[in-house]
CSV table of C-alpha atoms in Angstrom, one decimal:
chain,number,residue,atom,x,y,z
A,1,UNK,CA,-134.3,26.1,-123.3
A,2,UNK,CA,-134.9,29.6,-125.0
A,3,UNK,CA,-134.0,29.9,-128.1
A,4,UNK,CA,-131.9,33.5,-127.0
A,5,UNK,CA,-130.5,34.8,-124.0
A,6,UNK,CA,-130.9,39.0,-123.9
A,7,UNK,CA,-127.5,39.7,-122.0
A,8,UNK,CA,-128.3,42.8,-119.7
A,9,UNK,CA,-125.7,44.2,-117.6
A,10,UNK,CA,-125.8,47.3,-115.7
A,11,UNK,CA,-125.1,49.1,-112.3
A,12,UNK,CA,-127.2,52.5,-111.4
A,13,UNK,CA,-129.7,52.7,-114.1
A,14,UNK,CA,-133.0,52.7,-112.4
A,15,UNK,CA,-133.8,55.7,-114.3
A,16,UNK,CA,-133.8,53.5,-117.7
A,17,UNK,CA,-134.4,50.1,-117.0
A,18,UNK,CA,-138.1,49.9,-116.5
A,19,UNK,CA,-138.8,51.3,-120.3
A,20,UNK,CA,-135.9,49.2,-121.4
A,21,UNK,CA,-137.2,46.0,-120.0
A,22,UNK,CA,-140.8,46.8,-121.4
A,23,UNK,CA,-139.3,47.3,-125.2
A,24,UNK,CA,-138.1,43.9,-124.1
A,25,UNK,CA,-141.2,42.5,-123.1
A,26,UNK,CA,-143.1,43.4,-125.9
A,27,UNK,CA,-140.6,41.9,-129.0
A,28,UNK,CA,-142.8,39.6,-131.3
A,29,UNK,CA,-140.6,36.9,-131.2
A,30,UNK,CA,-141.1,35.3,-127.4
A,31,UNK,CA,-138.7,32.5,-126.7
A,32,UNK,CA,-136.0,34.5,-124.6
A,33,UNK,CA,-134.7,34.5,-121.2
A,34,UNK,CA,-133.1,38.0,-119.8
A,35,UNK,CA,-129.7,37.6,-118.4
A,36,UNK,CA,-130.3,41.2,-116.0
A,37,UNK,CA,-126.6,40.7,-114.4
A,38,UNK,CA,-126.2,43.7,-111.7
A,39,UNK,CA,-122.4,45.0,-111.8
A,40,UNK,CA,-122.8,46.4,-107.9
A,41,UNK,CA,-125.6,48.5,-108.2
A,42,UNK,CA,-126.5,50.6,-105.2
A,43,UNK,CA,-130.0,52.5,-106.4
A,44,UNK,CA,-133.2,50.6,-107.1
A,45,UNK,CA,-132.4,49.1,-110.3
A,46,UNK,CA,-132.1,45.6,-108.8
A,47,UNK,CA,-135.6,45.9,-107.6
A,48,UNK,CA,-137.1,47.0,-110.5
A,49,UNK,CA,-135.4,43.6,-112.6
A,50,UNK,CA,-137.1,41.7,-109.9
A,51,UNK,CA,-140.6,43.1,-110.1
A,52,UNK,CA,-140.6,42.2,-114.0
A,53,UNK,CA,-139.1,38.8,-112.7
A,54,UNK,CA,-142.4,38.0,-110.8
A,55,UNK,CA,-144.6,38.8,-113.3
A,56,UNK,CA,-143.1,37.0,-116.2
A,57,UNK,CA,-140.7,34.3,-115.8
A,58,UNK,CA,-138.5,35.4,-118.8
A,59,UNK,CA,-136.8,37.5,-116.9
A,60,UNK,CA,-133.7,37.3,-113.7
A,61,UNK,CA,-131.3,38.8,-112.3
A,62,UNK,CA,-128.3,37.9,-111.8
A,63,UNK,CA,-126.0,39.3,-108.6
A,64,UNK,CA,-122.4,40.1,-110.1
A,65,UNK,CA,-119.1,41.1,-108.5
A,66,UNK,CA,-119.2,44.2,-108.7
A,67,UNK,CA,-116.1,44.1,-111.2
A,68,UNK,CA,-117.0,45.9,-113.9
A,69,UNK,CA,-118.6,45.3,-117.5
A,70,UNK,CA,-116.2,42.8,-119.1
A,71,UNK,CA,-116.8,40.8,-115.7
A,72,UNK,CA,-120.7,41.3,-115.8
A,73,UNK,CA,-120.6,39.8,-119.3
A,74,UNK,CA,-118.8,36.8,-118.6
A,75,UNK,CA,-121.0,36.0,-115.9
A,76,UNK,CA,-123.7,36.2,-117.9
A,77,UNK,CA,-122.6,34.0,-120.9
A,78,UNK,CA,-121.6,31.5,-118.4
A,79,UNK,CA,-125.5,31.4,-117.5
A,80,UNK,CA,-126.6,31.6,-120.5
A,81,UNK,CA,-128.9,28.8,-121.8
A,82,UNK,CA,-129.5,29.7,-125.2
A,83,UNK,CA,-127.3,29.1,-128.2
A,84,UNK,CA,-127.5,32.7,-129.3
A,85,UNK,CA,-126.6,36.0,-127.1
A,86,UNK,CA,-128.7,39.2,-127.9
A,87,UNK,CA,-126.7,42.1,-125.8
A,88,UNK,CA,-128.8,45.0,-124.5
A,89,UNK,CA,-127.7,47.9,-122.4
A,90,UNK,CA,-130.3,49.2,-120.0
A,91,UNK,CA,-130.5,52.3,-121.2
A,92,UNK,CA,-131.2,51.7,-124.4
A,93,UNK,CA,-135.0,50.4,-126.4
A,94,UNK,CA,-135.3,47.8,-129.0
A,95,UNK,CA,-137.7,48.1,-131.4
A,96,UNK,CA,-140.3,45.2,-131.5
A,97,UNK,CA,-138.8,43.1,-134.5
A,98,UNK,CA,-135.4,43.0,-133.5
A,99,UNK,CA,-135.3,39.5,-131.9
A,100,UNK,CA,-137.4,38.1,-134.7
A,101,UNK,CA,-135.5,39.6,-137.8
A,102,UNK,CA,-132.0,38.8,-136.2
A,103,UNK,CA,-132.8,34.8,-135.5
A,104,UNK,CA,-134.2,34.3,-139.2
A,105,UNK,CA,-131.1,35.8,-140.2
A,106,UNK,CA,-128.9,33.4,-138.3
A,107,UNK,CA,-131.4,30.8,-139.3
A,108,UNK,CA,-131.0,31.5,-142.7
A,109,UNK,CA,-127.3,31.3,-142.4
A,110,UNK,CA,-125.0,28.9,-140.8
A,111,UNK,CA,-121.9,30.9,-141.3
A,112,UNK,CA,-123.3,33.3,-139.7
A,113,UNK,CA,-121.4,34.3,-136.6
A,114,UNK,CA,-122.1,37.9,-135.4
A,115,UNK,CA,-124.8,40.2,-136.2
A,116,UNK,CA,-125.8,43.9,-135.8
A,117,UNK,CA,-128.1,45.8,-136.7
A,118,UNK,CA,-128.6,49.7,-137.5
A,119,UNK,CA,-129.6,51.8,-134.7
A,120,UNK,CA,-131.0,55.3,-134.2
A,121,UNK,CA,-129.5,57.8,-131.4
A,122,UNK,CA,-131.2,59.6,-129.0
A,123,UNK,CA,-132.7,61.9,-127.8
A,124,UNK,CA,-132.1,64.0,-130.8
A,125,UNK,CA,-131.6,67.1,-128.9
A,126,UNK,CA,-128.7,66.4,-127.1
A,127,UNK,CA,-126.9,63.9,-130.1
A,128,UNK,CA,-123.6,66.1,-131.4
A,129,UNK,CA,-122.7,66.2,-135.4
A,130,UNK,CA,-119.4,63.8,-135.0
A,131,UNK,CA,-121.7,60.9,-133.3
A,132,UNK,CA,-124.2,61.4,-136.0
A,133,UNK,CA,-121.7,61.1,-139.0
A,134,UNK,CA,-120.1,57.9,-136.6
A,135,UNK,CA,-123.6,56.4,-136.7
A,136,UNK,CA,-124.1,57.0,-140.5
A,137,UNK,CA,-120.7,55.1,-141.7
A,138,UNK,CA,-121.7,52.4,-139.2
A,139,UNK,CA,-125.6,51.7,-140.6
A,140,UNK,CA,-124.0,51.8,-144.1
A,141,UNK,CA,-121.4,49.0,-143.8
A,142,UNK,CA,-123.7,46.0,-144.0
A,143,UNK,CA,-122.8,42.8,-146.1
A,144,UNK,CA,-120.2,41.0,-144.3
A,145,UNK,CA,-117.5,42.4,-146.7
A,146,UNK,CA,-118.1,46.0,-146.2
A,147,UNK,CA,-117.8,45.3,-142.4
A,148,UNK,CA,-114.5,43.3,-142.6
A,149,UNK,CA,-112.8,45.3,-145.5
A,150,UNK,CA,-113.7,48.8,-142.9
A,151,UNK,CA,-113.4,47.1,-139.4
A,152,UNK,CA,-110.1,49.4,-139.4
A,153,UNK,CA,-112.1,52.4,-139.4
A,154,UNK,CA,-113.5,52.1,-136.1
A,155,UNK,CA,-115.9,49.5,-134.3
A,156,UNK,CA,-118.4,49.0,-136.2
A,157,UNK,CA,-121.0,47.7,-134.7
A,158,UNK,CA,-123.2,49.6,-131.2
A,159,UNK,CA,-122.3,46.6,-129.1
A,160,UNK,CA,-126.1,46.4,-127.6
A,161,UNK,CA,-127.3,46.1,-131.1
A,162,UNK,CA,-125.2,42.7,-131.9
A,163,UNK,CA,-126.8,39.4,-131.5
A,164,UNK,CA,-124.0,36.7,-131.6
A,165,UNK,CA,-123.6,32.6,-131.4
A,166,UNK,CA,-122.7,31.6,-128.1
A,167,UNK,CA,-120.1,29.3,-129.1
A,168,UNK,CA,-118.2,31.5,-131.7
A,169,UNK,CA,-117.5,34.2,-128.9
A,170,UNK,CA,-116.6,31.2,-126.4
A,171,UNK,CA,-114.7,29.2,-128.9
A,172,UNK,CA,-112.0,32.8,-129.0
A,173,UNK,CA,-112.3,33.0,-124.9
A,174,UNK,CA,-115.4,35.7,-124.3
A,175,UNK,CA,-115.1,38.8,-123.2
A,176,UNK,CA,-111.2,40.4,-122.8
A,177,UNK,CA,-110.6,42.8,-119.5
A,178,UNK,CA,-107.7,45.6,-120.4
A,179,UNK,CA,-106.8,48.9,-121.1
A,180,UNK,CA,-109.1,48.7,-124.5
A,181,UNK,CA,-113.1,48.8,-125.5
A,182,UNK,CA,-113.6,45.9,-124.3
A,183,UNK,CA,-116.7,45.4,-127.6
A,184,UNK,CA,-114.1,46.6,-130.5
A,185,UNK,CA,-111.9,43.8,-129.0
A,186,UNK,CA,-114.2,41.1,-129.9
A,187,UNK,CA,-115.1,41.9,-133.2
A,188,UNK,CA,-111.4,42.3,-134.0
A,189,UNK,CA,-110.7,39.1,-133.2
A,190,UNK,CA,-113.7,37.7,-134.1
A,191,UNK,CA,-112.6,38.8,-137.6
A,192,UNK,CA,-109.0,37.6,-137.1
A,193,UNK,CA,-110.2,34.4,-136.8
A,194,UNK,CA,-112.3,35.1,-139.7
A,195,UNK,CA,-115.9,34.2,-138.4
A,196,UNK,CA,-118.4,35.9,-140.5
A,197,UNK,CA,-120.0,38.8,-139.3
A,198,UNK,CA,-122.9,40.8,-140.8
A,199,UNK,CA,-126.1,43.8,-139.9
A,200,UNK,CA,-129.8,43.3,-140.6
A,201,UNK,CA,-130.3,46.7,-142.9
A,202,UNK,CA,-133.2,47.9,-141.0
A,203,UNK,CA,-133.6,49.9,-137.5
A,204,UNK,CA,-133.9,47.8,-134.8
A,205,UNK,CA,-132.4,49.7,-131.6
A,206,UNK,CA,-132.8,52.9,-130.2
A,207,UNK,CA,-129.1,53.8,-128.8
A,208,UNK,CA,-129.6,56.4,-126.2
A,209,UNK,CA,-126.9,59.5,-126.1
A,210,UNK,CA,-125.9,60.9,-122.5
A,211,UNK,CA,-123.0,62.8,-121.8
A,212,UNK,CA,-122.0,60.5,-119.0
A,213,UNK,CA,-121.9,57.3,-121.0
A,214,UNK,CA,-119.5,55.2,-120.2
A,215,UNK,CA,-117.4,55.6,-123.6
A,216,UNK,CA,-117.4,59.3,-122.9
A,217,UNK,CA,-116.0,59.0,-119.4
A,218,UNK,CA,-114.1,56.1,-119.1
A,219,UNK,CA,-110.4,56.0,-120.6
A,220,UNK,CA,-110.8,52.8,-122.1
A,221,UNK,CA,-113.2,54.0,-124.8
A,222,UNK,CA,-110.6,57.0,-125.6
A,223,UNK,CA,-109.8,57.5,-129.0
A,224,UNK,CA,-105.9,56.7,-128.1
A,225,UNK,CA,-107.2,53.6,-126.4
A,226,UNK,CA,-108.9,52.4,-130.1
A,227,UNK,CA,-105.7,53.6,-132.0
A,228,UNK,CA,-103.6,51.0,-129.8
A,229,UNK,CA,-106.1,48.4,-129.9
A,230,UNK,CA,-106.6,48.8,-133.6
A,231,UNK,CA,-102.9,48.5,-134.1
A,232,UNK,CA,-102.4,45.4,-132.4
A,233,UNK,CA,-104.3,43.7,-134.8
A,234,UNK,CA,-103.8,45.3,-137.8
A,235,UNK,CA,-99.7,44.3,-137.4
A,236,UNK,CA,-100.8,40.8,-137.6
A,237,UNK,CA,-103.1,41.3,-140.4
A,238,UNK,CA,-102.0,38.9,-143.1
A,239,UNK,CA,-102.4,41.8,-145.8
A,240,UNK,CA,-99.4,43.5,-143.9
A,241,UNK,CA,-97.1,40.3,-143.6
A,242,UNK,CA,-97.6,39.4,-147.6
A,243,UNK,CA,-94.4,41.6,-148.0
A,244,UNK,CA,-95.7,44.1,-150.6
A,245,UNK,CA,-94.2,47.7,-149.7
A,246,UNK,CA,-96.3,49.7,-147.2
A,247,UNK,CA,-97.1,53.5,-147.8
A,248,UNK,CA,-99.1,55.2,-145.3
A,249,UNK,CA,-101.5,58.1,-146.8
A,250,UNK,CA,-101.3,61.3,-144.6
A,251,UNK,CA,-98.3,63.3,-143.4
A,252,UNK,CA,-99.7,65.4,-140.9
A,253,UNK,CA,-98.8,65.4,-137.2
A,254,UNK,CA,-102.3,63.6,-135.8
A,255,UNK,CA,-102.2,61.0,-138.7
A,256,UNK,CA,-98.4,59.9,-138.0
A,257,UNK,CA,-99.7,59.7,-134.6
A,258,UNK,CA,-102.1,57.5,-135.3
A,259,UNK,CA,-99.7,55.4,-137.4
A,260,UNK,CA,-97.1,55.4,-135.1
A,261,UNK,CA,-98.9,52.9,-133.0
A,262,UNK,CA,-98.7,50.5,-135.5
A,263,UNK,CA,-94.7,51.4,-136.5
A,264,UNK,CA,-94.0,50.4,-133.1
A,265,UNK,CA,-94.6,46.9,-134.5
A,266,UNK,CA,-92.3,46.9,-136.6
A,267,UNK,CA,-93.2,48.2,-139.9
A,268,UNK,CA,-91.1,50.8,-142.3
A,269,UNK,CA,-93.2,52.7,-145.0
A,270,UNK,CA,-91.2,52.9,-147.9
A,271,UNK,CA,-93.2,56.7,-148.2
A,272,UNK,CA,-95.9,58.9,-146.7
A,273,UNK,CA,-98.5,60.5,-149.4
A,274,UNK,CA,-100.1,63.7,-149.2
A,275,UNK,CA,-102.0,66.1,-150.8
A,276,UNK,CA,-100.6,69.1,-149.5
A,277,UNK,CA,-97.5,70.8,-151.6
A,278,UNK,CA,-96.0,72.2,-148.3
A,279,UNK,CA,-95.8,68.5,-147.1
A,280,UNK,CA,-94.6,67.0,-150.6
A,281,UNK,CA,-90.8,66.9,-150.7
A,282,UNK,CA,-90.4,66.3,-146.7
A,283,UNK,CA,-88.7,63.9,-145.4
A,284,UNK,CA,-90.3,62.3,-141.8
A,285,UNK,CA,-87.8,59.9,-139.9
A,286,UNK,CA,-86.0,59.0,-143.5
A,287,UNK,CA,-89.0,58.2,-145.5
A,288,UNK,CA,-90.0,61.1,-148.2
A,289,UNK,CA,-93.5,62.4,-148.5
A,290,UNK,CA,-95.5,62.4,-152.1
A,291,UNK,CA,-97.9,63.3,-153.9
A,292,UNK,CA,-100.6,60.4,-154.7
A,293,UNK,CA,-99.1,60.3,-158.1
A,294,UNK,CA,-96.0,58.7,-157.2
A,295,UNK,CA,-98.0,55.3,-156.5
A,296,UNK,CA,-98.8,55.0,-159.8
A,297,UNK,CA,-95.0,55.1,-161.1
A,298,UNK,CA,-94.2,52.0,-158.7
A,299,UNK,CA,-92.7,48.5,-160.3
A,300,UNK,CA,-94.7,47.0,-157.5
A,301,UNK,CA,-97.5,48.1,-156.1
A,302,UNK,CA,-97.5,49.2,-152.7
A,303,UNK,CA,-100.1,48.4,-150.0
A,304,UNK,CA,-101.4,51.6,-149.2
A,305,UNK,CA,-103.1,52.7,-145.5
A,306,UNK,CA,-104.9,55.7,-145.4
A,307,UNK,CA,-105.2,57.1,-141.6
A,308,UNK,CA,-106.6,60.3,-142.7
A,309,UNK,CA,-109.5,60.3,-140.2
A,310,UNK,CA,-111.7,63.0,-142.1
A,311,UNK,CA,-114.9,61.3,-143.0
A,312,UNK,CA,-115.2,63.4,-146.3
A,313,UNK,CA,-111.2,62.9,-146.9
A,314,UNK,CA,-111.5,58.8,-146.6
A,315,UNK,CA,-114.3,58.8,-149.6
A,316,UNK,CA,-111.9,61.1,-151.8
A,317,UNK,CA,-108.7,59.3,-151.1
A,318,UNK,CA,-110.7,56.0,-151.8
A,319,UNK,CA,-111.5,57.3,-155.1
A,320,UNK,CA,-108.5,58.6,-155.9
A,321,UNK,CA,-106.6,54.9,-155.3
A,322,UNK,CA,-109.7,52.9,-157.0
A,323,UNK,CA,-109.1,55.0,-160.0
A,324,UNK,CA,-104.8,53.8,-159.6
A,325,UNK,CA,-106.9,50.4,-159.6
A,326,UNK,CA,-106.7,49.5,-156.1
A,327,UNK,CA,-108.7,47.6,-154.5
A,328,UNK,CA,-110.6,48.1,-151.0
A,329,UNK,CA,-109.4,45.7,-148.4
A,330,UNK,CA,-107.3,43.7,-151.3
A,331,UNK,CA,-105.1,46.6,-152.3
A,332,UNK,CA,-105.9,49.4,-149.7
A,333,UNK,CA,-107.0,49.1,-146.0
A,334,UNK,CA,-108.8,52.6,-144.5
A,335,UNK,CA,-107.4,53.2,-140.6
């Protein structure tokens, strides 16, 4: 029984597999089995899983259905004989430590239910600004209260980064198939059902860019497909229901956009707040836009969601309410 089970599923990536599976073969720590789980592949990339099969033992491959990732994934964790999942994507390289440093971190702590690590994209030619500054927000939010006071923002783990416990993900029924990233999905309600989740603060996968990647092409990974998901849970967040007023920070057409996804569950803010004078003073469906000043003259203190998606905006508005003596995640929630 190995101690891991390296979850592997792909379809069409002979081009990537072979380098994949030999950052595989040489981690330090041994005890794994590779869960290679072909999603209907028609180029050589079954082949290639069984010539490392018949050279080390480790390794098998797994015929799917052909019925796409979320079904792929399933199949695997249903074979899976190890009590912890390590998810790879076949295009991608781990570094040689990963296994190791991940299993003494779930060793080290039985709450433990989920855990990433930071990750480096490449190849650096090709790797646009907006996926950098998306990869430098995600390798920052490490302890477990960063991650769940930010999950909001957007996912933030690379899903072939995560090693997880078998029986957690089971325990909330697997993988979900739907009109949403199927890896955001998870964590969400991993963290709904508040399972402890957490990132080893060191390099530990090279995440390869390529402009056909799956969350570039397929409409489940757009960024109206996150904003739905996202919304779904936040309305059932318990910070939401406590019955404090809600204000949502940023008037602007894309941020009440954003928002809207979550009014559509029922919540009124009580105002919008902006920075912007020519916004100041509206009024947007009956609710009056203000300046950040106004929170402060409250006789109860709102709960305040900022959706203002600038990355340089978040860290000012941030300041801005810690100085009003709010509180991240307690007081304030970033969207």
């Amino acid at each position: 029984m190995p101690s891991v089970s390296i979850l592997l599923p792909f379809r069409n990536e002979a081009a990537y597999l072979d380098e994949c599976l030999a950052s595989i073969a040489t981690q330090s720590f041994v005890d794994f089995e590779v869960l290679a789980v072909d999603d209907g592949s028609t180029d050589r990339g079954p082949a290639i899983v069984q010539a490392w099969a018949a050279k080390d033992r480790r390794f098998g491959l797994l015929g799917g259905r052909g019925e796409g990732l979320v079904s792929a994934l399933n199949l695997g964790l249903a074979h899976a004989s190890g009590s912890l999942i390590a998810r790879m994507d076949a295009d991608d390289i781990m570094l040689p430590e990963r296994l190791a440093l991940q299993i003494a971190a779930f060793q080290a702590d039985a709450e433990l239910a989920l855990l990433g690590s930071q990750v480096e994209l490449f190849p650096d030619d090709i790797v646009q600004n907006g996926y950098r500054e998306y990869v430098r927000w995600q390798n920052a939010c490490v302890a477990y209260e960063d991650i769940a006071a930010q999950i909001y923002v957007e996912s933030p783990f690379a899903h072939p980064s995560v090693m997880f416990r078998r029986s957690a993900v089971l325990t909330i029924g697997a993988y979900r198939d739907g009109d949403f990233p199927e890896d955001y999905d998870l964590w969400l309600r991993m963290h709904a059902a508040g399972m402890k989740m957490g990132r080893v603060s060191e390099v530990l996968l090279r995440w390869r860019e390529r402009p056909d990647r799956t969350s570039r092409v397929d409409g489940r990974y757009s960024r109206n497909a996150f904003d739905r998901l996202r919304a779904s849970y936040l309305a059932d967040d318990p910070r939401l229901r406590s019955g404090r007023p809600l204000v949502i920070w940023g008037a602007g057409r894309p941020t009440r956009r954003r928002a809207d996804h979550l009014l559509a569950h029922g919540y009124d803010p009580v105002a919008y707040v902006d920075i912007d004078s020519r916004k100041i003073g509206r009024v947007i469906h009956g609710v009056p836009v203000v300046g950040p000043d106004w929170l402060a003259g409250q006789p109860e203190q709102p709960f305040v969601l900022s959706y203002v998606a600038n990355h340089g905006a978040r860290e000012l508005i941030a300041a801005r309410l810690e100085e009003m003596g709010y509180r991240l995640g307690t007081d304030y929630l970033v969207v």
